[in-house]
Short mmCIF file of N, CA and C in Angstrom, two decimals:
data_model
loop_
_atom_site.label_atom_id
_atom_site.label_comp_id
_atom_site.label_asym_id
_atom_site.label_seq_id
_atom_site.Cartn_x
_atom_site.Cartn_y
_atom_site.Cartn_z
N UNK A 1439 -26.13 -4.10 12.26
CA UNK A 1439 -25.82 -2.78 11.71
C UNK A 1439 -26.57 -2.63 10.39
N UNK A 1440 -27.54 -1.48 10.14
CA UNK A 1440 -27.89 -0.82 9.03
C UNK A 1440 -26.75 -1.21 7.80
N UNK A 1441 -27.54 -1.72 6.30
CA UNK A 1441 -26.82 -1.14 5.68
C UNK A 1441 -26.59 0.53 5.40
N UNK A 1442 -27.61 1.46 5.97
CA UNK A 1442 -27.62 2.90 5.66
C UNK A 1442 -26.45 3.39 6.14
N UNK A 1443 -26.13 3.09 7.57
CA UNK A 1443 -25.38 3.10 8.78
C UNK A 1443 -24.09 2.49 7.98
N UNK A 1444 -23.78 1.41 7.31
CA UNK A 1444 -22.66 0.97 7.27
C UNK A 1444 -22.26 2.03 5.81
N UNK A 1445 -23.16 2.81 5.36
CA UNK A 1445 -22.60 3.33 3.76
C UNK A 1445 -21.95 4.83 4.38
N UNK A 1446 -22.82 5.41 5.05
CA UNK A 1446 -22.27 6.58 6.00
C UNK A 1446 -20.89 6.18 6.48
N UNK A 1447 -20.85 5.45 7.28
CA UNK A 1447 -19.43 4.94 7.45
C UNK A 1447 -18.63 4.67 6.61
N UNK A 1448 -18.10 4.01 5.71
CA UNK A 1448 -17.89 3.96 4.80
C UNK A 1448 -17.71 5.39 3.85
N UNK A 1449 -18.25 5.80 3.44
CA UNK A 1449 -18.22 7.17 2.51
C UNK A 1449 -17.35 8.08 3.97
N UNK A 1450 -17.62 8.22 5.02
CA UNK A 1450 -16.75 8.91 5.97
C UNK A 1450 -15.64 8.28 5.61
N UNK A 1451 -15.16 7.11 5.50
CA UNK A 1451 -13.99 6.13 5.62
C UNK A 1451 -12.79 6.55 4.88
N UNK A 1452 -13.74 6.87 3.32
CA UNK A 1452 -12.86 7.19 2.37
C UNK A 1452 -12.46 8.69 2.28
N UNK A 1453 -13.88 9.17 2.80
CA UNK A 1453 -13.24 11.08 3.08
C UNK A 1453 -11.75 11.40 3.93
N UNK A 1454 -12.34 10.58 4.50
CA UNK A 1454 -10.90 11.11 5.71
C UNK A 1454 -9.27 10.38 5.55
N UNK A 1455 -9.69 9.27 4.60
CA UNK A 1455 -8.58 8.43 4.38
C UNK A 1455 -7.97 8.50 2.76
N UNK A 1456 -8.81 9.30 1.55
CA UNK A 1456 -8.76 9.13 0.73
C UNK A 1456 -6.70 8.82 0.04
N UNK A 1457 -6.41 9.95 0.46
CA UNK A 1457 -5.04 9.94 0.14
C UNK A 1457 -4.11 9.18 0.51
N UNK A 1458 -4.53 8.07 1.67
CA UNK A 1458 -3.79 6.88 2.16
C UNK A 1458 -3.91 5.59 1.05
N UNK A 1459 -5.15 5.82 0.95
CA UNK A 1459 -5.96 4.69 -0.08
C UNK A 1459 -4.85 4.78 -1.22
N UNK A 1460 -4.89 6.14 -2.13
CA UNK A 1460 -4.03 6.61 -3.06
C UNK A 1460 -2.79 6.21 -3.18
N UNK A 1461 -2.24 6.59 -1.88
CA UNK A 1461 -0.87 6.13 -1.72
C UNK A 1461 -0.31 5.11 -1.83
N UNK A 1462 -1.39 4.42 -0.70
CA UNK A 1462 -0.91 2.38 -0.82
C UNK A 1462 -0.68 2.20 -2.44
N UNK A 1463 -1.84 2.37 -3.02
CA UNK A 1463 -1.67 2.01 -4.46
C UNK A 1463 -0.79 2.27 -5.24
N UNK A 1464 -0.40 3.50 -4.72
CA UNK A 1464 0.57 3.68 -5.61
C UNK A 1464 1.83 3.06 -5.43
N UNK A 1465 2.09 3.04 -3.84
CA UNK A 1465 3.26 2.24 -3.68
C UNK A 1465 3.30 0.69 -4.76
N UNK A 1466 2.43 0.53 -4.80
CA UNK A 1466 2.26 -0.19 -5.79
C UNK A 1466 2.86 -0.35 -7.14
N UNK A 1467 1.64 0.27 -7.79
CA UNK A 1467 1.78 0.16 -9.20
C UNK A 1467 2.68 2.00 -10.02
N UNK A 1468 3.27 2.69 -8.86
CA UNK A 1468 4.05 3.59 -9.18
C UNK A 1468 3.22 4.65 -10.47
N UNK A 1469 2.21 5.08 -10.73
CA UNK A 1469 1.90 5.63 -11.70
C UNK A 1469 0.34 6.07 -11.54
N UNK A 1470 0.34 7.00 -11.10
CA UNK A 1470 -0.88 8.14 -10.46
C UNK A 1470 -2.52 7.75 -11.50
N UNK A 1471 -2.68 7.68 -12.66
CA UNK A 1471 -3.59 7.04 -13.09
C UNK A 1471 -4.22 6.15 -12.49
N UNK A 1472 -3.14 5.04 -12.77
CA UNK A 1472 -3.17 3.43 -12.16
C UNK A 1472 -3.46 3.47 -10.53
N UNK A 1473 -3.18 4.27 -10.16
CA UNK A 1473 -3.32 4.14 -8.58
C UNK A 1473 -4.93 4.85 -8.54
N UNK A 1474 -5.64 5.95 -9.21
CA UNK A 1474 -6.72 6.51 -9.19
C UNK A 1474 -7.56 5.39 -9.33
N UNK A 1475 -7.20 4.78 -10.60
CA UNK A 1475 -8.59 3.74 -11.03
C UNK A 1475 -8.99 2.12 -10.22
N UNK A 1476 -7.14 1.64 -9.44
CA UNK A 1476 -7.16 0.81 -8.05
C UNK A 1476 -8.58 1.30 -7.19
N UNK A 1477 -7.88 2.54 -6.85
CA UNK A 1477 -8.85 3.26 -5.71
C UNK A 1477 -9.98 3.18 -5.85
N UNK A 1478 -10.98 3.31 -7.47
CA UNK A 1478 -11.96 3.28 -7.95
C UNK A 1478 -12.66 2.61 -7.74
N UNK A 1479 -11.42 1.20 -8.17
CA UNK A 1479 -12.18 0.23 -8.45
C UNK A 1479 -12.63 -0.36 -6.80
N UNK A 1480 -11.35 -0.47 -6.19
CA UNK A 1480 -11.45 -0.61 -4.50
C UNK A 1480 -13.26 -0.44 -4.11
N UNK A 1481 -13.55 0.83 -4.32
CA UNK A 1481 -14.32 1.78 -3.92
C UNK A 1481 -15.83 1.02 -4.20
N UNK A 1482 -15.50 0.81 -5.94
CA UNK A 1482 -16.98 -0.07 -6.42
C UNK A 1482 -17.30 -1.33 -5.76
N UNK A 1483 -16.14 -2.23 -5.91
CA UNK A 1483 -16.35 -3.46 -5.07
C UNK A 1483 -16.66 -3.59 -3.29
N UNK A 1484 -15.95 -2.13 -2.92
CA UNK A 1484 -16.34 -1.96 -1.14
C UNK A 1484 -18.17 -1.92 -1.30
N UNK A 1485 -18.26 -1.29 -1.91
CA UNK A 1485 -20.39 -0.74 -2.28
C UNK A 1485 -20.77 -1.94 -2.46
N UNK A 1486 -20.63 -2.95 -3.14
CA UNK A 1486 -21.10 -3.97 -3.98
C UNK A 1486 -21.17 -4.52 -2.66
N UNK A 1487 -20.18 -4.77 -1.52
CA UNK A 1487 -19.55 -6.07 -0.77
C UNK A 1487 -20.51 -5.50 0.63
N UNK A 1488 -20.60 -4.27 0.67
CA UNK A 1488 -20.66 -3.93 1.80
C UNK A 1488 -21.84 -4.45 2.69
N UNK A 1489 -22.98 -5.05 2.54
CA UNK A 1489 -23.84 -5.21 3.18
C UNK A 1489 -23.27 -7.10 3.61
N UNK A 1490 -22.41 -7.72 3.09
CA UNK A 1490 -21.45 -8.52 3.72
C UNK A 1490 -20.80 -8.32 5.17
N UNK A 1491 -20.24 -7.01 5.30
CA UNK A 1491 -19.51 -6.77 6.47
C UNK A 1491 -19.93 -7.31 7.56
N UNK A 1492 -19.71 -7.97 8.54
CA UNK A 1492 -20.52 -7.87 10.03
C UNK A 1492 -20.18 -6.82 10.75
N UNK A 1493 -19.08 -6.10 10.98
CA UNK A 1493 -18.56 -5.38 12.17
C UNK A 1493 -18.16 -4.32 11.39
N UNK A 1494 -19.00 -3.29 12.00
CA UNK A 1494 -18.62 -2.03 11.21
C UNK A 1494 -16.66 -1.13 11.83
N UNK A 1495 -16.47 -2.17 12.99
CA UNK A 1495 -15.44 -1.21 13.31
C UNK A 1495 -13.47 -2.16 12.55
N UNK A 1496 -14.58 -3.16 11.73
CA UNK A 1496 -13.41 -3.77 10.70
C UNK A 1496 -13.75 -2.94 9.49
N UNK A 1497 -14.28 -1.95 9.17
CA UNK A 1497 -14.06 -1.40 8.60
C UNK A 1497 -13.54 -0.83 7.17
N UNK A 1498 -12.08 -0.17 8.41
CA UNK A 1498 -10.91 0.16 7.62
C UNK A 1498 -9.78 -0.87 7.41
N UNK A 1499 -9.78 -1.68 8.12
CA UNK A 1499 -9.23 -2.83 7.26
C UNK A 1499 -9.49 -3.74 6.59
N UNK A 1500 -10.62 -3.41 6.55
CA UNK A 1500 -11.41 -4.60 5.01
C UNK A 1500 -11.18 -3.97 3.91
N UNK A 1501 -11.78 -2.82 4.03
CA UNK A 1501 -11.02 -1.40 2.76
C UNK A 1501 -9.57 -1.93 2.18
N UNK A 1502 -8.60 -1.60 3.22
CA UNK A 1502 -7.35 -1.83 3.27
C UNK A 1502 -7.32 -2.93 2.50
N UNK A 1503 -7.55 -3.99 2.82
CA UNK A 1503 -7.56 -5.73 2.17
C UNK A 1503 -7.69 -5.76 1.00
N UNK A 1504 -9.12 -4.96 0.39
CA UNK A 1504 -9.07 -4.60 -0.72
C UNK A 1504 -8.54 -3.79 -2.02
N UNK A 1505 -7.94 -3.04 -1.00
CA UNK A 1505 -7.20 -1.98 -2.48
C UNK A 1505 -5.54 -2.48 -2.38
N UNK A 1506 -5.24 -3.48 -0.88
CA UNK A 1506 -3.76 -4.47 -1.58
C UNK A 1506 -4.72 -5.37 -2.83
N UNK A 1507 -5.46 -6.05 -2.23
CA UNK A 1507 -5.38 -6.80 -3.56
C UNK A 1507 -6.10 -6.30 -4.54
N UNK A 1508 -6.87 -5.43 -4.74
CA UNK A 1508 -6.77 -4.48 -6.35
C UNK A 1508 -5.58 -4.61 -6.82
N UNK A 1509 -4.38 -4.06 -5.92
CA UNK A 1509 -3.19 -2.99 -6.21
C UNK A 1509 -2.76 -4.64 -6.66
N UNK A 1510 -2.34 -5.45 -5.89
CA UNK A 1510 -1.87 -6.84 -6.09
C UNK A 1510 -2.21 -7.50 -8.21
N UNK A 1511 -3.48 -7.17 -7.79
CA UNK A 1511 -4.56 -7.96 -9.22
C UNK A 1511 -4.22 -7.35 -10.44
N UNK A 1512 -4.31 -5.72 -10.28
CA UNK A 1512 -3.35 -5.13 -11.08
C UNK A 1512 -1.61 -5.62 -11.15
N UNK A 1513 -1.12 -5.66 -10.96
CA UNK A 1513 0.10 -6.35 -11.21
C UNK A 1513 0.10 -7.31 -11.63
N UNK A 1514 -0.56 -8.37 -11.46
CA UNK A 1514 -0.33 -10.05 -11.96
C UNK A 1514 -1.07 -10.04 -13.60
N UNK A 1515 -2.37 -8.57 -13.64
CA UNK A 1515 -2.78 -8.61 -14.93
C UNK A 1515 -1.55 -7.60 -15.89
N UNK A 1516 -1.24 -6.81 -15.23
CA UNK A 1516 0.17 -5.66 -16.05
C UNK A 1516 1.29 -5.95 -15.89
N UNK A 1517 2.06 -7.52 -16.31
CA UNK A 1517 3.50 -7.34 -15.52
C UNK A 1517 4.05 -6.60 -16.48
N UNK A 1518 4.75 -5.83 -15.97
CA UNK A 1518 5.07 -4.57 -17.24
C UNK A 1518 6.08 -4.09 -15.76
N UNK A 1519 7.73 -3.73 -16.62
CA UNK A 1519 8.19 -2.41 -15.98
C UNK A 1519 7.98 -1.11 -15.72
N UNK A 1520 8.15 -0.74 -14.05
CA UNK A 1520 7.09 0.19 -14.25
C UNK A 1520 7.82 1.80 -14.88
N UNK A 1521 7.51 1.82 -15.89
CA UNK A 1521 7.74 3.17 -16.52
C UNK A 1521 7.16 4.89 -15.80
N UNK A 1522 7.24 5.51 -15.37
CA UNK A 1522 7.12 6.73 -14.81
C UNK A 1522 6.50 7.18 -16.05
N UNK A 1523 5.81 7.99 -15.89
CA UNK A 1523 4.83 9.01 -16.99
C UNK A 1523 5.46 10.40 -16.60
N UNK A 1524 4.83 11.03 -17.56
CA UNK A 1524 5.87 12.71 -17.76
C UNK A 1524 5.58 13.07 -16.49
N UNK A 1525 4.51 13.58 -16.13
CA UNK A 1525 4.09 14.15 -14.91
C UNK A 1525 4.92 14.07 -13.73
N UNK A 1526 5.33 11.93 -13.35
CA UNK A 1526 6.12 11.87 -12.38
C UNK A 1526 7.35 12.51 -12.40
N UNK A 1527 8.06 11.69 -13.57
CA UNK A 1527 9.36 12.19 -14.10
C UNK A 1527 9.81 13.94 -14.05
N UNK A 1528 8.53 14.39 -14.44
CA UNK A 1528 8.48 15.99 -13.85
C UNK A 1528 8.69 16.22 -12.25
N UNK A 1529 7.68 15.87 -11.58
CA UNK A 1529 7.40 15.90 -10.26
C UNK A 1529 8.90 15.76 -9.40
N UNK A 1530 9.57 14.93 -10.10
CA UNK A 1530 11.09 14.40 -9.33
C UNK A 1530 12.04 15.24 -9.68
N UNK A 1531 12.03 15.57 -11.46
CA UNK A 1531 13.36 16.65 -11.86
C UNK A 1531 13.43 17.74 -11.23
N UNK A 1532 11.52 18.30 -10.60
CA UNK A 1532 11.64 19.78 -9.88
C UNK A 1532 12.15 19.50 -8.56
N UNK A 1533 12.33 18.42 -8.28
CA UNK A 1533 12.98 18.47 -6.59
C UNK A 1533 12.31 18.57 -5.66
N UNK A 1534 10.80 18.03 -6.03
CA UNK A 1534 9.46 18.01 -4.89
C UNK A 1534 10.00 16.59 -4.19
N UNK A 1535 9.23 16.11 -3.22
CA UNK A 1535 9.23 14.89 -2.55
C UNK A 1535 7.88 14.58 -2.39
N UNK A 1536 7.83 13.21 -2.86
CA UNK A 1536 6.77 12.02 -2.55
C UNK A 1536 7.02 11.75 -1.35
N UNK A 1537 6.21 11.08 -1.10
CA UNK A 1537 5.93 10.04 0.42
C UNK A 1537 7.59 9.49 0.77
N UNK A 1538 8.16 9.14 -0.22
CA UNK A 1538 9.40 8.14 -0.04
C UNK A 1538 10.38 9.40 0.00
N UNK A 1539 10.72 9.87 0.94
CA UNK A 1539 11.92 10.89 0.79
C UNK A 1539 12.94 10.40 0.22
N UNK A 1540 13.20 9.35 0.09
CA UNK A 1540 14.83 8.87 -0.19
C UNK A 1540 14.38 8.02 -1.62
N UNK A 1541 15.00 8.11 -3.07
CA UNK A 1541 14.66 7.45 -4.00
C UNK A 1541 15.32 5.93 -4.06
N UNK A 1542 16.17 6.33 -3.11
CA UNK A 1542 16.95 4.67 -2.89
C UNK A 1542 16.23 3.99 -2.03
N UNK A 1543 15.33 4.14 -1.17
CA UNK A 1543 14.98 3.19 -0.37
C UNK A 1543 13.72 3.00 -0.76
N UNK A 1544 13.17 3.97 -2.16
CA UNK A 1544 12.17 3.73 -2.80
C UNK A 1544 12.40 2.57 -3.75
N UNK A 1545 13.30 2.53 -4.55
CA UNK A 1545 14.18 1.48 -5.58
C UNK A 1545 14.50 0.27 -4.67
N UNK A 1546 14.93 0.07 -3.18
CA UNK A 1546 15.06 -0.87 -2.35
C UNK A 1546 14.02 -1.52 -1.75
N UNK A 1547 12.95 -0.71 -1.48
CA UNK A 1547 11.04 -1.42 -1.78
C UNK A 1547 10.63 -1.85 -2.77
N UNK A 1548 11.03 -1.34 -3.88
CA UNK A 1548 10.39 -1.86 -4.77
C UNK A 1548 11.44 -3.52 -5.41
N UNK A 1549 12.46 -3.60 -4.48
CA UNK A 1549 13.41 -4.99 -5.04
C UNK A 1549 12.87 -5.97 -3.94
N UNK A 1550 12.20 -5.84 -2.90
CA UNK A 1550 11.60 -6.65 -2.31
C UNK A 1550 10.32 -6.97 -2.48
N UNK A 1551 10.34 -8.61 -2.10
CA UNK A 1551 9.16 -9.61 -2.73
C UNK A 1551 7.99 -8.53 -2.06
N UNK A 1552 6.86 -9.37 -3.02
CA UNK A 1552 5.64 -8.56 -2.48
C UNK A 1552 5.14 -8.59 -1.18
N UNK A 1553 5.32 -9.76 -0.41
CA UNK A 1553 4.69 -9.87 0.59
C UNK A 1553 5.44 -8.87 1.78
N UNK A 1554 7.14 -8.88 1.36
CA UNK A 1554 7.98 -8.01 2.68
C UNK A 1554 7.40 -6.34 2.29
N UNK A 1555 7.32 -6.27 0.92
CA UNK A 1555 7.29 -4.80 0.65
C UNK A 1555 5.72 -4.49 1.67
N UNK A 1556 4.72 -5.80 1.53
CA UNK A 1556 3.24 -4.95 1.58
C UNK A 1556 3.55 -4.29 3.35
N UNK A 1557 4.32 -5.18 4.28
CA UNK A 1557 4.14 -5.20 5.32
C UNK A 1557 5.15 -3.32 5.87
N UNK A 1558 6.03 -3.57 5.32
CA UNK A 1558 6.87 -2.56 5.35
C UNK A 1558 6.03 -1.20 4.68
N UNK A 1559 5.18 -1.16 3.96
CA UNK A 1559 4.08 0.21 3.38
C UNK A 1559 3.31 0.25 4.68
N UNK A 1560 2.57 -1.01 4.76
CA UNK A 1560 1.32 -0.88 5.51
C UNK A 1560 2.06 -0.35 6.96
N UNK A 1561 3.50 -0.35 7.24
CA UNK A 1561 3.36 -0.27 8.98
C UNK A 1561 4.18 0.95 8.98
N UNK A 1562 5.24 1.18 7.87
CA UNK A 1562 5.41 2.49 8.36
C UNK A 1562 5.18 3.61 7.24
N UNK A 1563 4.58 3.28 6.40
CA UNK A 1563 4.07 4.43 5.47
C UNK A 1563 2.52 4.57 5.88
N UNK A 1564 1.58 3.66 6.29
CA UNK A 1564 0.41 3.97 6.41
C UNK A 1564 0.20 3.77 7.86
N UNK A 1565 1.62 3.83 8.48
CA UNK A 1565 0.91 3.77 10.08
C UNK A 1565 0.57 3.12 10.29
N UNK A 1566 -0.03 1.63 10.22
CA UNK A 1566 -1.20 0.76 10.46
C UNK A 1566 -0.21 -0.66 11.69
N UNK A 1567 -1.00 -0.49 13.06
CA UNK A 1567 -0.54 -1.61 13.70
C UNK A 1567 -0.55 -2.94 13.36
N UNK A 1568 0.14 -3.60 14.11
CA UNK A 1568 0.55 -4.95 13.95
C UNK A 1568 -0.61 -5.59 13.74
N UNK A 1569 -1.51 -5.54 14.48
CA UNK A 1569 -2.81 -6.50 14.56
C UNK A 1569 -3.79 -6.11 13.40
N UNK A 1570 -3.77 -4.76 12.62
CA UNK A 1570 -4.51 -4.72 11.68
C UNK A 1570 -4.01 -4.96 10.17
N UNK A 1571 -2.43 -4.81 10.53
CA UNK A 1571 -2.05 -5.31 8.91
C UNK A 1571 -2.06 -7.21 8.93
N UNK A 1572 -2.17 -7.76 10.10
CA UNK A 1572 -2.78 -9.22 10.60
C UNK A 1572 -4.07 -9.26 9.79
N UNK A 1573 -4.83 -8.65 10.07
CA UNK A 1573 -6.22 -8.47 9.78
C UNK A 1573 -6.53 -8.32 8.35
N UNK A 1574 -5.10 -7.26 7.42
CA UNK A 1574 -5.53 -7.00 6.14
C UNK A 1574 -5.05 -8.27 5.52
N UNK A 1575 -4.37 -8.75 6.18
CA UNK A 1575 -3.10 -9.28 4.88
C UNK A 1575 -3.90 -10.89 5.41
N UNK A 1576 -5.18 -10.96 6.50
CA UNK A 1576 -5.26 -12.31 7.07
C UNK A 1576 -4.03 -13.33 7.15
N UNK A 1577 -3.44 -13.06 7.80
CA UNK A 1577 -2.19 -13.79 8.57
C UNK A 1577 -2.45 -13.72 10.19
N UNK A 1578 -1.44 -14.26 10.83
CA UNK A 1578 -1.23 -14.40 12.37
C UNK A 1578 -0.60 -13.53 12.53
N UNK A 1579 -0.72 -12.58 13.60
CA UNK A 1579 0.38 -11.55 14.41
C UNK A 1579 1.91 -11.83 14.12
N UNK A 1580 2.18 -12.78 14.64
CA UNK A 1580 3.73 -13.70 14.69
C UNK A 1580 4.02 -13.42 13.30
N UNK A 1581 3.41 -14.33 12.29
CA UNK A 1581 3.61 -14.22 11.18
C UNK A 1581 4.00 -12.73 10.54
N UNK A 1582 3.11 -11.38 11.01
CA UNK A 1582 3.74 -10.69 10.72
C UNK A 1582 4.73 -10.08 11.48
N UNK A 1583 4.72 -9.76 12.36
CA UNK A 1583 6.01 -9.88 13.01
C UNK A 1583 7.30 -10.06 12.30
N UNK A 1584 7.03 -11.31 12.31
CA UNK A 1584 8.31 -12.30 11.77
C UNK A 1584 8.65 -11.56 10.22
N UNK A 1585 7.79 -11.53 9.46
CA UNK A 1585 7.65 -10.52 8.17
C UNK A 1585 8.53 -9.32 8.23
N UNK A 1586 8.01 -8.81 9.02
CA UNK A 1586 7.97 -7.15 9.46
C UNK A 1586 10.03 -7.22 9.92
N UNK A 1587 9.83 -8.06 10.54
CA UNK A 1587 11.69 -8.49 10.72
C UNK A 1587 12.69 -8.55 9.85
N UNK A 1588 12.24 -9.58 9.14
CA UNK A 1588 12.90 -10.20 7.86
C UNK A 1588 12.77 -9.24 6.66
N UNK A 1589 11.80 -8.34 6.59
CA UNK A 1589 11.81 -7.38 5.66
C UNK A 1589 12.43 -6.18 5.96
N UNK A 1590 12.85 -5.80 7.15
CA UNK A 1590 13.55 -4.45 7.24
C UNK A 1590 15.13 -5.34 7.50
N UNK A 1591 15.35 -6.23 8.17
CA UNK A 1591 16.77 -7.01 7.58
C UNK A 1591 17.00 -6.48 5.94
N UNK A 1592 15.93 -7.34 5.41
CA UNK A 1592 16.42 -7.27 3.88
C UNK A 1592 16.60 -5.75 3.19
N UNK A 1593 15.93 -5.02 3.42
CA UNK A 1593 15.98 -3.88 3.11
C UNK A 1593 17.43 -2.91 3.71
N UNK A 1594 17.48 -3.39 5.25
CA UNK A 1594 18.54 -2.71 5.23
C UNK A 1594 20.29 -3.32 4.48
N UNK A 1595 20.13 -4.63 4.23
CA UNK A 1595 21.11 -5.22 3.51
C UNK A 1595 21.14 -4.41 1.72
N UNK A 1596 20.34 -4.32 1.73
CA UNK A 1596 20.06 -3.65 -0.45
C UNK A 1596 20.10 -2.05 -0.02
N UNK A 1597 20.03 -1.23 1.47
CA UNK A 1597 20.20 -0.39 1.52
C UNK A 1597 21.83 0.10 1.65
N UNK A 1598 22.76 -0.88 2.23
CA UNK A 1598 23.58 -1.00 2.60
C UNK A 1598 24.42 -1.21 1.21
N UNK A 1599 23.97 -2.33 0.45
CA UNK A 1599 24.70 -2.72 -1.17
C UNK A 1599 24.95 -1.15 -2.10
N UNK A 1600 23.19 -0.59 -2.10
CA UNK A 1600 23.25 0.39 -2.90
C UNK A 1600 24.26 1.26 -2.61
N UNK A 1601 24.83 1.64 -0.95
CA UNK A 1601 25.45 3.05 -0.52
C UNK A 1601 26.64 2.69 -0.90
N UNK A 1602 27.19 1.47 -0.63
CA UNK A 1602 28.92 0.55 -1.48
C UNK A 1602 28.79 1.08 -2.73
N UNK A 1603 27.53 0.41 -3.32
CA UNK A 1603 27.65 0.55 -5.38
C UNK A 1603 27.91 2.55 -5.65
N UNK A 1604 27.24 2.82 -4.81
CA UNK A 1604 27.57 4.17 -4.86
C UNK A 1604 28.54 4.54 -4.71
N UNK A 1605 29.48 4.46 -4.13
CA UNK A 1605 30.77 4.97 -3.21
C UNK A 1605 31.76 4.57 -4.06
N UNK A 1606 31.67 3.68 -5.31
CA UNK A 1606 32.60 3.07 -6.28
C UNK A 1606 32.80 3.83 -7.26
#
């Protein structure tokens, strides 16, 4: 494959996907800046890497691979609580909705370890099958699977705590 061929692809990749890209990140690092300059950076290092690729139809999950671990790299360099900026804090008082309709099961993602949370974004916030969040996260199928199990267990247990703590 062309590198010309693989940049076309690519620049299509991000047209059509841009706001997924966005999102992951943000699930992330919660703060629309921080998630722009992930994406950015994602973006520079995909250009840099790209004539690496062999298979142009891995693609979108090499992308993917990369802006978890941007989103990841950012965190281990910012451990910082994540504080909301006016904008968000706006965005929520007007009664719009983000991606996460429910703010509790947003607060219940974000209390799970990184590895249950990534699997639980990648499969049902970004859609992405079993075999390609395998692919992003380089693990075994099973493995995620088994993930993908144990993380909606856990989630529904802290979903379950929060609706008690509520009800008190």
């Amino acid at each position: 494959m062309k590198n010309h061929t693989k940049e076309q692809a690519f620049v299509q990749l991000i047209i059509e996907n841009k706001e997924n890209f966005y999102r992951l990140a943000f699930s992330y690092v919660k703060n629309k800046d921080d998630a722009l300059d992930i994406v950015q950076e994602s973006i520079h290092k995909a250009l840099l890497s790209l004539g690496n690729l062999k298979e142009e139809q891995k693609l979108k999950s090499w992308f993917y691979t990369i802006v978890v671990n941007k989103s990841l790299d950012f965190l281990r360099k910012h451990r910082r609580v994540n504080v909301m900026d006016e904008a968000t804090l706006e965005f929520f008082s007007n009664g719009n909705h983000d991606v996460y309709q429910d703010i509790d099961l947003e607060r219940c993602l974000d209390d799970l370890p990184e590895k249950f949370r990534t699997v639980i974004v990648l499969r049902y916030f970004e859609d992405l099958k079993i075999e390609e969040i395998a692919e992003i996260l380089k693990e075994n199928q099973n493995t995620i699977k088994t993930r993908l199990y144990r993380a909606l267990s856990m989630l529904r247990i802290q979903m379950e705590q929060t609706k008690l703590v509520k009800e008190r």
